[in-house]
Amino acid sequence: MNKTKKITFILVSTLLLLTAILAGCTQKTTTPTDTNTTSTLAGTITESGSTTVQPLAEQLGEAFSTVYPQVKVVIQGGGTAVGIKAATDGTVDIGAASRDLTDAEKPGLVTTVIARDGIAIIVNPAQSVANLTKQQVIDIFSGTITNWKEVGGADKKITVVSREEGSGTRTAFQDLILGKTAQIAATAILQPSNGAIRTTVAGDPSAIAYLSCGYVDTSVKVVNLDGVAGTEANVKNGTYKYVRPLLFITKGQPSGLVKSFLDFCLSDAGQNIVSIDYIPVK
Amino acid sequence: MRNISPKTAQKIAMAGIWAGGAVTVGILLLIVIYVLLRGIPSLSIDFLFTAPKGGLSGDGGISTIIVSTVYLIGTTLIILVPVGIGAAIYLAEYAPSNKFTGVIRYGVEVLAGVPSIIFGLFGFALFVTALHFKFSILSGALTLVCILLPTMIRTTEEAIKGVPQAYREGALALGATRWQTISRVVIPAAMPGVITATILCIGRAIGETACLYVTMGGSAAMPSSLLSGGRTLSLQVFYLAMETRALDKAMATAAVLILIIIIVNTFTTWLAHRFYARMGGNV
Amino acid sequence: MKISHYITDRAAKTTVLICAASSILILVAIIIFIVLQGLPTFQKVSVFNFIFGMEWRPTNGQFGILPMIVGSIAVTFGALLLAIPLGIACAILLADVAPHRVRQILRPAVELLVGIPSVVYGLVGLVLLVPAVRQLGGNGFSILTASLVLMAMVLPTIISISDDALRAVPRAYKEGALALGATRWQTISRVLLPSARSGIVASIVLGMGRAVGETMAMIMVIGNSIAFPKSPLDPARTLTGNIAVEINYASGTHENALFATGIILLLFIIILNSITITVLKKGIHKYAEHLS
């Protein structure tokens, strides 16, 4: 029957297409695992949490997989709160945080400081203002100063860009620079990740934001805070003091594969990777 | 206003309709053309088959993203299609018009209007947290099933209702049981309609973002199982646009999305035409 | 009839019945989960203070979502303000005015646009509209930008459903009016549009539902600010954006408050949907009357 033929044709072609796609996938997924059979470590490590730690964790994971090809390190973002929650619930092997844990969060968790990171104040490259005092930064972020001319710039409204509440970088910025009383103005643009902060400031000539030093690149300009710029160099030589720890969190003492990975992160090879964009802990 | 003659009113109104209509369609199509023009130059075989460099650099292609998307949609369909067809059979063939059926229909209608992010919250609470599927392709797929079920049910139901009554009567007259009639006569006859419904769901699944943003975790790595996190094409557009400055890559990924939607649309229109033309001819 | 056939028949019926019931189960499960997770919020903050509170500072224990409710309403209203006249003009063009050949090209084009993922609209909004709106003042991330993006998103829905409604008006109506000497516009405005009214209203309510529920495109262009928006050029946050942006950071009461935001959003949508269904039902009765 003609009808049956058509249906069969459609079904068969759809199936063929699916098989082709799936075949392509399975081939791809199996290649990394069967390249090296000599190494002793094998398995998957999952990490999620702070987006500040994310690029560093990706680099460390990649390097670890190069040494042990049978190990796969899966890195996901989410934010510091996710990292702490996921580690506590045991939904990931390692949680990442970009601030110290509070006393309420600590029970049952073991933290490993893998790096230290500065918090830079960044503006658009077209911005003429290059120096701000700590007080000016507080006033700008809390909404007391709203125009660039009040700090020696052009007559333009300031766009304050910030992270969400719960973000490790925001908490660290609050603790290190804003202090206990000042609050980030409600009118601030809020973006869900460090990457989005950088993109927003790069696109808006009158924007200002705080950003993990590891994220600073040529698309944004770092302003001097009390005369010192939050650059990697200044963070490393200790002149820039707005620095917070980057943590890996495990539920209980790390063991097995996870311990090997943490040891690798703290080894010379690991800390060399850290030193590209962050401050090593040793 | 009264002084305007019907003829003048006619002219003004027609000019307004033409201007409004043409400008609207023009702007909308320009959006699509803009994305295609900016995206297609960065599209290449390499782009499709290279893994993305990492969450935040924007380098590389979209191979792992395509694989995640295929896994996600495959898993979704395995659950969605049987349940959807079953529900549609009940509504089209068995359902008496009583209160219970009314409630089911109302449920399908309401479910169709619930925003993606609410499904996301639900998926986050049930699949990610309560059932410990974590942020994974499985959690995303189960959430998608919930979202797409109304579409699947309604479109399949239409297809089953489109099968001429004579088919059923013929089968029943030959002594077939009700289930034999449904499974061997009605469903095969409605098959092209069912396929249309499935493809329609694939199209919608490809466009979903919000519910997956909160259930899939967004890892750009190659998924190794259904419990790996993942990132779909739509999510990749979002991440590239928000977190990197690789706008051309974002445009290229968006262009891939648009091309898929064009293919899906053409295919469904073609299938539907053939299906209804044939059914019409048989009555 | 063989016993085995009877058993298969009953088993099949039960199976498909369960499938059909799954939609209700899902709906009930969604409501239960979201309400259960949302309710604990109201032990910390009263329902009144939650809905009418102006301050959203979760780490300070302040959970007021009025700015987000206003944000959601503002972008939806702004989008519909532009989308309704444009969409209806376009639908009239497609259903009645444009020559056959033009319609044959435009109709599939509009149907294609309905399927374009919302992130694509968001991406174009971020790349083209945000810098353009910045020229008007403010920082570009604003209610205006979000309204324009939403407008582009809901237009195809409004056009295609209104077009269907206009085409469903019996030909005899139109021919009768024209035969009585009415101009084309008189026919459209006094016969076609009133007859298709319920369908057009339904298209608008559906578009509204899409607008209220949109999440990712909004996060991309609205700025996600928690302040109460005072002008269309101010950044704001929608109810949907509030959930999506913060759910990953939230724990404790903060997390509950996001589920409570979901309850408010769900109520919003269920009310809108009930309106759509009522309107559609009326429409069906009306057509049935016409045909008899």
mmCIF file of C-alpha atoms in Angstrom, chain A residues 3-262:
data_model
loop_
_atom_site.group_PDB
_atom_site.id
_atom_site.type_symbol
_atom_site.label_atom_id
_atom_site.label_comp_id
_atom_site.label_asym_id
_atom_site.label_seq_id
_atom_site.Cartn_x
_atom_site.Cartn_y
_atom_site.Cartn_z
ATOM 1 C CA LYS A 3 0.380 4.897 2.469
ATOM 2 C CA THR A 4 2.295 2.290 4.418
ATOM 3 C CA LYS A 5 5.300 2.782 2.173
ATOM 4 C CA LYS A 6 5.368 6.490 2.861
ATOM 5 C CA ILE A 7 5.098 6.011 6.583
ATOM 6 C CA THR A 8 7.809 3.403 6.539
ATOM 7 C CA PHE A 9 9.989 5.714 4.509
ATOM 8 C CA ILE A 10 9.541 8.549 6.979
ATOM 9 C CA LEU A 11 10.145 6.326 9.981
ATOM 10 C CA VAL A 12 13.197 4.680 8.483
ATOM 11 C CA SER A 13 14.751 7.966 7.428
ATOM 12 C CA THR A 14 14.148 9.481 10.869
ATOM 13 C CA LEU A 15 15.687 6.439 12.524
ATOM 14 C CA LEU A 16 18.680 6.523 10.187
ATOM 15 C CA LEU A 17 19.220 10.169 10.965
ATOM 16 C CA LEU A 18 19.030 9.545 14.702
ATOM 17 C CA THR A 19 21.382 6.585 14.501
ATOM 18 C CA ALA A 20 23.840 8.637 12.491
ATOM 19 C CA ILE A 21 23.782 11.403 15.063
ATOM 20 C CA LEU A 22 24.028 9.050 18.005
ATOM 21 C CA ALA A 23 26.827 7.087 16.351
ATOM 22 C CA GLY A 24 28.694 10.349 15.954
ATOM 23 C CA CYS A 25 28.212 11.099 19.627
ATOM 24 C CA THR A 26 29.244 7.766 21.013
ATOM 25 C CA GLN A 27 32.405 7.843 18.945
ATOM 26 C CA LYS A 28 33.267 11.248 20.325
ATOM 27 C CA THR A 29 32.542 10.338 23.934
ATOM 28 C CA THR A 30 34.628 7.203 23.879
ATOM 29 C CA THR A 31 37.783 8.663 22.325
ATOM 30 C CA PRO A 32 39.188 10.438 25.384
ATOM 31 C CA THR A 33 38.931 7.377 27.615
ATOM 32 C CA ASP A 34 40.732 4.845 25.463
ATOM 33 C CA THR A 35 43.822 6.880 24.556
ATOM 34 C CA ASN A 36 45.873 6.020 27.608
ATOM 35 C CA THR A 37 45.580 2.878 29.656
ATOM 36 C CA THR A 38 48.773 3.149 31.677
ATOM 37 C CA SER A 39 47.744 5.714 34.303
ATOM 38 C CA THR A 40 46.343 4.456 37.578
ATOM 39 C CA LEU A 41 43.728 7.100 38.223
ATOM 40 C CA ALA A 42 40.378 6.908 36.499
ATOM 41 C CA GLY A 43 36.942 8.333 37.026
ATOM 42 C CA THR A 44 35.042 11.579 37.109
ATOM 43 C CA ILE A 45 35.329 14.479 39.514
ATOM 44 C CA THR A 46 32.448 16.937 39.609
ATOM 45 C CA GLU A 47 32.855 20.512 40.800
ATOM 46 C CA SER A 48 30.382 23.350 40.933
ATOM 47 C CA GLY A 49 30.056 26.708 42.622
ATOM 48 C CA SER A 50 31.666 30.131 42.477
ATOM 49 C CA THR A 51 31.937 31.578 38.973
ATOM 50 C CA THR A 52 35.110 33.350 40.168
ATOM 51 C CA VAL A 53 36.796 30.009 40.715
ATOM 52 C CA GLN A 54 35.307 28.529 37.533
ATOM 53 C CA PRO A 55 37.976 29.548 34.971
ATOM 54 C CA LEU A 56 40.758 28.529 37.358
ATOM 55 C CA ALA A 57 39.064 25.211 38.121
ATOM 56 C CA GLU A 58 38.671 24.617 34.391
ATOM 57 C CA GLN A 59 42.393 25.157 33.821
ATOM 58 C CA LEU A 60 43.345 22.963 36.781
ATOM 59 C CA GLY A 61 40.946 20.250 35.644
ATOM 60 C CA GLU A 62 42.310 20.349 32.118
ATOM 61 C CA ALA A 63 45.899 20.050 33.383
ATOM 62 C CA PHE A 64 44.942 17.189 35.694
ATOM 63 C CA SER A 65 43.286 15.347 32.798
ATOM 64 C CA THR A 66 46.433 15.808 30.739
ATOM 65 C CA VAL A 67 48.426 13.987 33.421
ATOM 66 C CA TYR A 68 45.730 11.371 34.021
ATOM 67 C CA PRO A 69 43.812 10.961 30.758
ATOM 68 C CA GLN A 70 41.278 8.606 32.293
ATOM 69 C CA VAL A 71 40.149 11.228 34.748
ATOM 70 C CA LYS A 72 37.450 13.647 33.726
ATOM 71 C CA VAL A 73 36.921 16.825 35.684
ATOM 72 C CA VAL A 74 33.495 18.345 35.114
ATOM 73 C CA ILE A 75 33.296 22.006 36.093
ATOM 74 C CA GLN A 76 30.055 23.897 36.504
ATOM 75 C CA GLY A 77 29.283 27.422 37.656
ATOM 76 C CA GLY A 78 26.320 28.391 39.769
ATOM 77 C CA GLY A 79 27.796 30.610 42.428
ATOM 78 C CA THR A 80 29.407 30.296 45.841
ATOM 79 C CA ALA A 81 26.111 29.485 47.568
ATOM 80 C CA VAL A 82 25.535 26.644 45.110
ATOM 81 C CA GLY A 83 29.035 25.346 45.756
ATOM 82 C CA ILE A 84 28.489 25.272 49.513
ATOM 83 C CA LYS A 85 25.021 23.753 49.202
ATOM 84 C CA ALA A 86 26.121 21.160 46.639
ATOM 85 C CA ALA A 87 29.097 20.094 48.758
ATOM 86 C CA THR A 88 26.936 19.858 51.885
ATOM 87 C CA ASP A 89 24.285 17.807 50.056
ATOM 88 C CA GLY A 90 26.973 15.701 48.412
ATOM 89 C CA THR A 91 25.573 16.423 44.936
ATOM 90 C CA VAL A 92 29.102 17.267 43.747
ATOM 91 C CA ASP A 93 32.542 16.025 44.820
ATOM 92 C CA ILE A 94 33.952 19.506 45.239
ATOM 93 C CA GLY A 95 32.190 22.805 45.871
ATOM 94 C CA ALA A 96 33.894 26.071 45.028
ATOM 95 C CA ALA A 97 33.605 29.266 47.055
ATOM 96 C CA SER A 98 35.119 32.691 46.622
ATOM 97 C CA ARG A 99 34.799 33.742 50.261
ATOM 98 C CA ASP A 100 35.365 32.289 53.730
ATOM 99 C CA LEU A 101 32.582 30.110 55.046
ATOM 100 C CA THR A 102 30.354 31.447 57.807
ATOM 101 C CA ASP A 103 30.190 29.515 61.081
ATOM 102 C CA ALA A 104 26.730 28.234 60.197
ATOM 103 C CA GLU A 105 28.000 26.793 56.942
ATOM 104 C CA LYS A 106 31.105 25.102 58.349
ATOM 105 C CA PRO A 107 29.838 21.903 60.048
ATOM 106 C CA GLY A 108 30.946 18.780 58.197
ATOM 107 C CA LEU A 109 32.840 20.649 55.504
ATOM 108 C CA VAL A 110 36.577 20.746 54.923
ATOM 109 C CA THR A 111 37.974 23.710 53.026
ATOM 110 C CA THR A 112 41.166 23.857 51.004
ATOM 111 C CA VAL A 113 42.442 27.286 50.006
ATOM 112 C CA ILE A 114 43.752 26.827 46.472
ATOM 113 C CA ALA A 115 44.444 30.444 45.576
ATOM 114 C CA ARG A 116 43.931 34.038 46.585
ATOM 115 C CA ASP A 117 42.273 36.639 44.442
ATOM 116 C CA GLY A 118 41.989 40.425 44.472
ATOM 117 C CA ILE A 119 38.813 42.373 43.853
ATOM 118 C CA ALA A 120 39.440 45.129 41.320
ATOM 119 C CA ILE A 121 37.305 48.175 40.659
ATOM 120 C CA ILE A 122 36.760 48.362 36.910
ATOM 121 C CA VAL A 123 35.347 50.920 34.484
ATOM 122 C CA ASN A 124 34.897 51.185 30.745
ATOM 123 C CA PRO A 125 38.190 51.849 28.853
ATOM 124 C CA ALA A 126 36.718 55.155 27.610
ATOM 125 C CA GLN A 127 36.352 56.426 31.192
ATOM 126 C CA SER A 128 38.653 59.376 32.021
ATOM 127 C CA VAL A 129 38.548 58.887 35.793
ATOM 128 C CA ALA A 130 41.547 56.776 36.807
ATOM 129 C CA ASN A 131 41.724 57.288 40.580
ATOM 130 C CA LEU A 132 39.122 56.778 43.263
ATOM 131 C CA THR A 133 39.432 56.797 47.019
ATOM 132 C CA LYS A 134 37.898 53.986 49.032
ATOM 133 C CA GLN A 135 35.304 56.462 50.359
ATOM 134 C CA GLN A 136 34.378 57.509 46.805
ATOM 135 C CA VAL A 137 33.913 53.871 45.821
ATOM 136 C CA ILE A 138 31.646 53.346 48.850
ATOM 137 C CA ASP A 139 29.645 56.468 47.952
ATOM 138 C CA ILE A 140 29.315 55.435 44.310
ATOM 139 C CA PHE A 141 28.165 51.899 45.046
ATOM 140 C CA SER A 142 25.776 52.967 47.796
ATOM 141 C CA GLY A 143 24.254 55.617 45.556
ATOM 142 C CA THR A 144 25.437 58.794 47.315
ATOM 143 C CA ILE A 145 27.549 59.803 44.317
ATOM 144 C CA THR A 146 25.579 59.360 41.119
ATOM 145 C CA ASN A 147 27.448 61.446 38.552
ATOM 146 C CA TRP A 148 30.975 61.021 37.220
ATOM 147 C CA LYS A 149 31.598 64.797 37.514
ATOM 148 C CA GLU A 150 31.503 64.469 41.318
ATOM 149 C CA VAL A 151 34.687 62.407 41.120
ATOM 150 C CA GLY A 152 36.394 64.483 38.440
ATOM 151 C CA GLY A 153 34.940 62.909 35.323
ATOM 152 C CA ALA A 154 32.532 63.981 32.604
ATOM 153 C CA ASP A 155 28.973 65.081 33.394
ATOM 154 C CA LYS A 156 27.447 61.621 33.050
ATOM 155 C CA LYS A 157 25.264 59.478 35.246
ATOM 156 C CA ILE A 158 27.134 56.552 36.802
ATOM 157 C CA THR A 159 25.894 53.070 35.979
ATOM 158 C CA VAL A 160 26.649 50.849 38.971
ATOM 159 C CA VAL A 161 26.936 47.204 37.972
ATOM 160 C CA SER A 162 26.921 44.546 40.684
ATOM 161 C CA ARG A 163 26.460 40.865 41.331
ATOM 162 C CA GLU A 164 23.460 39.216 42.976
ATOM 163 C CA GLU A 165 23.137 38.839 46.716
ATOM 164 C CA GLY A 166 24.663 35.502 47.632
ATOM 165 C CA SER A 167 27.519 35.921 45.173
ATOM 166 C CA GLY A 168 30.913 35.253 46.784
ATOM 167 C CA THR A 169 32.461 38.216 44.997
ATOM 168 C CA ARG A 170 29.683 40.507 46.239
ATOM 169 C CA THR A 171 30.037 39.246 49.794
ATOM 170 C CA ALA A 172 33.819 39.713 49.626
ATOM 171 C CA PHE A 173 33.395 43.222 48.149
ATOM 172 C CA GLN A 174 30.959 44.062 50.940
ATOM 173 C CA ASP A 175 33.342 42.766 53.638
ATOM 174 C CA LEU A 176 36.584 44.154 52.204
ATOM 175 C CA ILE A 177 35.526 47.535 50.813
ATOM 176 C CA LEU A 178 31.959 48.593 51.657
ATOM 177 C CA GLY A 179 32.093 47.639 55.313
ATOM 178 C CA LYS A 180 29.192 46.776 57.578
ATOM 179 C CA THR A 181 26.861 49.738 57.112
ATOM 180 C CA ALA A 182 26.953 50.752 53.446
ATOM 181 C CA GLN A 183 24.583 48.925 51.092
ATOM 182 C CA ILE A 184 24.778 48.595 47.330
ATOM 183 C CA ALA A 185 22.143 50.892 45.822
ATOM 184 C CA ALA A 186 18.925 49.223 44.730
ATOM 185 C CA THR A 187 19.192 50.952 41.355
ATOM 186 C CA ALA A 188 22.351 49.013 40.454
ATOM 187 C CA ILE A 189 22.272 46.794 37.388
ATOM 188 C CA LEU A 190 22.608 43.213 38.620
ATOM 189 C CA GLN A 191 24.217 40.547 36.469
ATOM 190 C CA PRO A 192 24.323 36.840 37.227
ATOM 191 C CA SER A 193 28.067 36.148 36.745
ATOM 192 C CA ASN A 194 31.564 37.636 36.640
ATOM 193 C CA GLY A 195 31.570 37.191 32.859
ATOM 194 C CA ALA A 196 28.342 39.130 32.498
ATOM 195 C CA ILE A 197 29.755 41.915 34.706
ATOM 196 C CA ARG A 198 32.783 42.275 32.448
ATOM 197 C CA THR A 199 30.690 42.267 29.256
ATOM 198 C CA THR A 200 28.321 44.881 30.659
ATOM 199 C CA VAL A 201 31.111 47.256 31.745
ATOM 200 C CA ALA A 202 32.896 46.740 28.413
ATOM 201 C CA GLY A 203 29.725 47.816 26.639
ATOM 202 C CA ASP A 204 28.687 50.841 28.728
ATOM 203 C CA PRO A 205 30.958 53.947 28.771
ATOM 204 C CA SER A 206 29.656 55.146 32.151
ATOM 205 C CA ALA A 207 29.645 51.839 34.007
ATOM 206 C CA ILE A 208 31.570 50.889 37.133
ATOM 207 C CA ALA A 209 31.780 47.471 38.779
ATOM 208 C CA TYR A 210 33.886 45.259 41.019
ATOM 209 C CA LEU A 211 35.417 42.181 39.467
ATOM 210 C CA SER A 212 37.649 39.270 40.343
ATOM 211 C CA CYS A 213 41.216 40.145 39.275
ATOM 212 C CA GLY A 214 41.406 36.861 37.408
ATOM 213 C CA TYR A 215 38.732 38.140 35.055
ATOM 214 C CA VAL A 216 40.290 41.501 34.210
ATOM 215 C CA ASP A 217 41.302 41.809 30.559
ATOM 216 C CA THR A 218 41.766 44.586 27.996
ATOM 217 C CA SER A 219 38.036 45.117 27.506
ATOM 218 C CA VAL A 220 37.820 46.925 30.831
ATOM 219 C CA LYS A 221 40.016 49.399 32.734
ATOM 220 C CA VAL A 222 41.142 48.972 36.342
ATOM 221 C CA VAL A 223 40.986 52.187 38.397
ATOM 222 C CA ASN A 224 43.351 52.950 41.241
ATOM 223 C CA LEU A 225 41.832 52.471 44.653
ATOM 224 C CA ASP A 226 43.550 54.849 47.083
ATOM 225 C CA GLY A 227 46.356 55.126 44.527
ATOM 226 C CA VAL A 228 46.910 51.422 43.992
ATOM 227 C CA ALA A 229 45.431 49.575 41.009
ATOM 228 C CA GLY A 230 43.912 46.155 41.623
ATOM 229 C CA THR A 231 46.138 44.458 39.091
ATOM 230 C CA GLU A 232 47.619 41.013 39.430
ATOM 231 C CA ALA A 233 51.092 42.498 39.908
ATOM 232 C CA ASN A 234 49.980 44.685 42.813
ATOM 233 C CA VAL A 235 48.001 41.857 44.362
ATOM 234 C CA LYS A 236 51.028 39.568 44.146
ATOM 235 C CA ASN A 237 53.489 42.066 45.627
ATOM 236 C CA GLY A 238 51.088 42.781 48.440
ATOM 237 C CA THR A 239 50.457 46.501 47.809
ATOM 238 C CA TYR A 240 46.800 45.911 46.911
ATOM 239 C CA LYS A 241 45.077 44.658 50.014
ATOM 240 C CA TYR A 242 41.546 43.821 48.885
ATOM 241 C CA VAL A 243 42.126 40.106 48.589
ATOM 242 C CA ARG A 244 39.969 37.086 49.455
ATOM 243 C CA PRO A 245 40.618 33.320 49.411
ATOM 244 C CA LEU A 246 39.354 30.931 46.750
ATOM 245 C CA LEU A 247 38.277 27.641 48.281
ATOM 246 C CA PHE A 248 37.571 24.094 47.308
ATOM 247 C CA ILE A 249 35.093 22.522 49.717
ATOM 248 C CA THR A 250 34.645 18.824 50.376
ATOM 249 C CA LYS A 251 32.237 16.974 52.608
ATOM 250 C CA GLY A 252 34.574 15.508 55.194
ATOM 251 C CA GLN A 253 38.281 14.883 54.577
ATOM 252 C CA PRO A 254 38.972 14.477 50.856
ATOM 253 C CA SER A 255 39.931 10.970 49.800
ATOM 254 C CA GLY A 256 40.771 8.940 46.706
ATOM 255 C CA LEU A 257 40.506 10.688 43.385
ATOM 256 C CA VAL A 258 39.342 13.966 44.924
ATOM 257 C CA LYS A 259 42.344 14.023 47.262
ATOM 258 C CA SER A 260 44.699 13.405 44.333
ATOM 259 C CA PHE A 261 43.118 16.325 42.499
ATOM 260 C CA LEU A 262 43.382 18.659 45.521
#
